[in-house]
mmCIF file of C-alpha atoms in Angstrom:
data_model
loop_
_atom_site.group_PDB
_atom_site.id
_atom_site.type_symbol
_atom_site.label_atom_id
_atom_site.label_comp_id
_atom_site.label_asym_id
_atom_site.label_seq_id
_atom_site.Cartn_x
_atom_site.Cartn_y
_atom_site.Cartn_z
ATOM 1 C CA MET V 1259 31.079 -4.448 4.752
ATOM 2 C CA LYS V 1260 29.746 -5.282 7.527
ATOM 3 C CA LEU V 1261 26.357 -6.101 9.316
ATOM 4 C CA SER V 1262 25.359 -3.883 12.281
ATOM 5 C CA ASP V 1263 23.035 -4.211 15.046
ATOM 6 C CA LYS V 1264 24.554 -1.040 16.195
ATOM 7 C CA ALA V 1265 24.267 2.469 14.707
ATOM 8 C CA THR V 1266 27.199 3.110 12.453
ATOM 9 C CA ALA V 1267 27.949 6.496 10.001
ATOM 10 C CA HIS V 1268 26.497 4.000 7.343
ATOM 11 C CA ILE V 1269 23.032 2.902 6.256
ATOM 12 C CA LEU V 1270 22.921 0.420 3.482
ATOM 13 C CA VAL V 1271 19.456 0.934 1.674
ATOM 14 C CA LYS V 1272 18.004 -0.147 -1.459
ATOM 15 C CA ALA V 1273 17.782 1.793 -4.737
ATOM 16 C CA ASN V 1274 16.082 1.775 -8.052
ATOM 17 C CA SER V 1275 16.266 3.172 -11.154
ATOM 18 C CA GLU V 1276 13.548 2.555 -14.545
ATOM 19 C CA TRP V 1277 16.266 2.143 -17.200
ATOM 20 C CA ASP V 1278 20.195 1.891 -15.637
ATOM 21 C CA ASN V 1279 20.745 -0.647 -12.906
ATOM 22 C CA CYS V 1280 21.137 0.355 -9.386
ATOM 23 C CA GLU V 1281 19.993 -1.732 -6.274
ATOM 24 C CA PHE V 1282 21.726 -0.229 -3.836
ATOM 25 C CA ALA V 1283 22.834 2.927 -1.966
ATOM 26 C CA ILE V 1284 25.110 3.577 0.788
ATOM 27 C CA ILE V 1285 23.530 6.861 2.916
ATOM 28 C CA HIS V 1286 26.127 8.731 4.863
ATOM 29 C CA LEU V 1287 25.194 9.976 8.723
ATOM 30 C CA SER V 1288 27.406 12.383 10.392
ATOM 31 C CA GLU V 1289 27.043 14.267 13.382
ATOM 32 C CA GLU V 1290 26.265 17.184 11.167
ATOM 33 C CA TRP V 1291 24.081 15.764 8.877
ATOM 34 C CA LYS V 1292 21.529 13.850 12.246
ATOM 35 C CA THR V 1293 21.447 17.997 13.558
ATOM 36 C CA GLU V 1294 20.883 19.369 10.285
ATOM 37 C CA GLN V 1295 18.001 16.500 9.651
ATOM 38 C CA ALA V 1296 16.441 17.459 12.880
ATOM 39 C CA LYS V 1297 15.930 20.757 11.598
ATOM 40 C CA ARG V 1298 14.370 19.399 8.700
ATOM 41 C CA LEU V 1299 11.716 17.194 10.490
ATOM 42 C CA ALA V 1300 10.915 20.326 12.824
ATOM 43 C CA LEU V 1301 10.014 22.257 10.204
ATOM 44 C CA VAL V 1302 7.848 19.603 8.797
ATOM 45 C CA LYS V 1303 6.668 18.259 11.781
ATOM 46 C CA PRO V 1304 3.835 20.492 12.360
ATOM 47 C CA LEU V 1305 2.888 19.929 8.702
ATOM 48 C CA GLU V 1306 1.763 15.849 9.863
ATOM 49 C CA GLY V 1307 -2.362 15.526 9.101
ATOM 50 C CA ASN V 1308 -2.175 17.764 6.887
ATOM 51 C CA HIS V 1309 -4.153 16.070 3.847
ATOM 52 C CA TYR V 1310 -2.879 18.429 0.924
ATOM 53 C CA PHE V 1311 1.427 18.348 1.933
ATOM 54 C CA CYS V 1312 3.012 16.415 0.282
ATOM 55 C CA SER V 1313 6.688 16.556 1.128
ATOM 56 C CA MET V 1314 9.888 19.400 1.284
ATOM 57 C CA ASN V 1315 12.558 18.649 -0.887
ATOM 58 C CA TYR V 1316 16.491 19.913 0.007
ATOM 59 C CA TYR V 1317 19.467 19.290 -1.817
ATOM 60 C CA ASP V 1318 21.697 16.494 0.348
ATOM 61 C CA THR V 1319 24.625 15.172 -1.070
ATOM 62 C CA ALA V 1320 25.057 12.302 1.840
ATOM 63 C CA VAL V 1321 24.450 9.464 -0.335
ATOM 64 C CA ASP V 1322 26.318 7.230 -3.533
ATOM 65 C CA PHE V 1323 24.376 4.952 -5.325
ATOM 66 C CA TYR V 1324 25.416 1.995 -7.129
ATOM 67 C CA ARG V 1325 24.989 -0.825 -8.460
ATOM 68 C CA THR V 1326 26.060 -4.681 -8.233
ATOM 69 C CA GLY V 1327 29.210 -5.724 -9.753
ATOM 70 C CA GLU V 1328 30.077 -9.383 -11.671
ATOM 71 C CA ASN V 1329 28.534 -12.337 -10.269
ATOM 72 C CA ASP V 1330 26.668 -9.541 -7.875
ATOM 73 C CA ASN V 1331 28.343 -9.069 -5.706
ATOM 74 C CA PRO V 1332 27.943 -7.788 -3.077
ATOM 75 C CA ASN V 1333 24.497 -9.961 -2.189
ATOM 76 C CA ILE V 1334 21.942 -6.730 -1.988
ATOM 77 C CA GLU V 1335 19.169 -9.406 -1.098
ATOM 78 C CA GLU V 1336 20.980 -11.449 1.357
ATOM 79 C CA LEU V 1337 22.373 -8.864 2.896
ATOM 80 C CA LEU V 1338 19.210 -7.060 3.734
ATOM 81 C CA ASN V 1339 17.258 -10.545 4.344
ATOM 82 C CA GLY V 1340 13.722 -8.547 3.652
ATOM 83 C CA ASN V 1341 14.474 -5.121 5.620
ATOM 84 C CA GLU V 1342 14.562 -2.273 3.330
ATOM 85 C CA TRP V 1343 17.743 -0.644 5.023
ATOM 86 C CA ILE V 1344 20.513 -1.562 7.506
ATOM 87 C CA PHE V 1345 23.523 0.166 9.126
ATOM 88 C CA VAL V 1346 26.783 -1.223 8.059
ATOM 89 C CA GLU V 1347 30.724 -0.558 8.522
ATOM 90 C CA LEU V 1348 32.648 -0.168 5.241
ATOM 91 C CA ASP V 1349 36.589 -0.362 5.505
ATOM 92 C CA GLU V 1350 38.733 2.726 4.682
ATOM 93 C CA GLN V 1351 38.735 2.912 0.587
ATOM 94 C CA GLU V 1352 35.870 -0.475 0.319
ATOM 95 C CA GLN V 1353 33.337 2.433 -1.333
ATOM 96 C CA GLU V 1354 35.580 3.017 -3.646
ATOM 97 C CA THR V 1355 35.732 -0.146 -5.316
ATOM 98 C CA PHE V 1356 31.972 -0.950 -5.663
ATOM 99 C CA THR V 1357 29.639 -0.352 -8.870
ATOM 100 C CA VAL V 1358 28.730 2.640 -10.092
ATOM 101 C CA PRO V 1359 25.472 3.417 -12.037
ATOM 102 C CA GLU V 1360 26.238 4.149 -15.870
ATOM 103 C CA ASN V 1361 24.483 7.733 -15.664
ATOM 104 C CA ARG V 1362 26.376 10.564 -13.909
ATOM 105 C CA LEU V 1363 24.428 11.579 -11.081
ATOM 106 C CA ASP V 1364 23.422 15.090 -9.942
ATOM 107 C CA CYS V 1365 21.115 17.220 -8.592
ATOM 108 C CA TYR V 1366 20.535 15.076 -5.439
ATOM 109 C CA ARG V 1367 17.479 15.763 -2.772
ATOM 110 C CA LEU V 1368 16.865 14.596 0.090
ATOM 111 C CA VAL V 1369 12.434 14.125 0.365
ATOM 112 C CA LEU V 1370 10.506 14.651 3.798
ATOM 113 C CA ARG V 1371 8.022 13.663 4.701
ATOM 114 C CA ALA V 1372 5.980 14.999 7.956
ATOM 115 C CA ASN V 1373 5.241 11.644 9.708
ATOM 116 C CA GLY V 1374 9.262 11.367 9.788
ATOM 117 C CA THR V 1375 10.123 9.501 6.548
ATOM 118 C CA GLY V 1376 12.384 10.074 3.534
ATOM 119 C CA TYR V 1377 14.050 9.325 0.966
ATOM 120 C CA TYR V 1378 16.636 10.506 -1.770
ATOM 121 C CA THR V 1379 16.257 11.157 -5.314
ATOM 122 C CA ALA V 1380 18.985 11.979 -7.925
ATOM 123 C CA TYR V 1381 19.021 12.320 -11.577
ATOM 124 C CA GLY V 1382 20.920 11.273 -14.977
ATOM 125 C CA LYS V 1383 23.263 14.619 -15.314
ATOM 126 C CA HIS V 1384 22.864 14.178 -19.428
ATOM 127 C CA THR V 1385 19.923 12.002 -19.471
ATOM 128 C CA SER V 1386 17.134 12.553 -16.255
ATOM 129 C CA GLU V 1387 16.683 9.042 -15.322
ATOM 130 C CA GLU V 1388 15.537 9.237 -11.725
ATOM 131 C CA PHE V 1389 17.395 7.215 -8.860
ATOM 132 C CA TRP V 1390 15.129 6.651 -5.902
ATOM 133 C CA THR V 1391 16.288 5.293 -2.522
ATOM 134 C CA GLU V 1392 13.275 3.533 -0.563
ATOM 135 C CA GLU V 1393 12.048 4.987 2.485
ATOM 136 C CA PHE V 1394 13.590 4.985 6.007
ATOM 137 C CA LEU V 1395 12.615 6.852 9.110
ATOM 138 C CA LEU V 1396 14.646 9.770 9.462
ATOM 139 C CA THR V 1397 13.870 9.522 13.433
ATOM 140 C CA GLN V 1398 15.761 6.527 13.936
ATOM 141 C CA LEU V 1399 18.397 7.875 12.346
ATOM 142 C CA ILE V 1400 18.821 10.691 14.390
ATOM 143 C CA ALA V 1401 18.748 9.284 17.553
#
């Protein structure tokens, strides 16, 4: 995994779980994904400033959750260097080498707020354990 100063097809974002080990997620930014997010943001934008509106949820599987493997590899804190997310370049098949959480995940959702921020959630299929990413600014990713 290589860090990039330019927009790439993937971002590395900090992720968490209350009980399971989960330190990061990879979000796949295809052109279709960007187009869909632009449409979704257009729907929630008129609600900005409405103090009664919380968020809008969409089923969306463009994210994969991972935990660090042996010897804390990859070192997420070092890669993120104080950021919540960064653009990364992945080698072919590299994602298959990452360590997955113990839970098998299901019910992936993208939570959008009217201010253009969002985050992903997923749940353990048989445990209902919640997994979530840190927030990211979608307008920055779809530009």
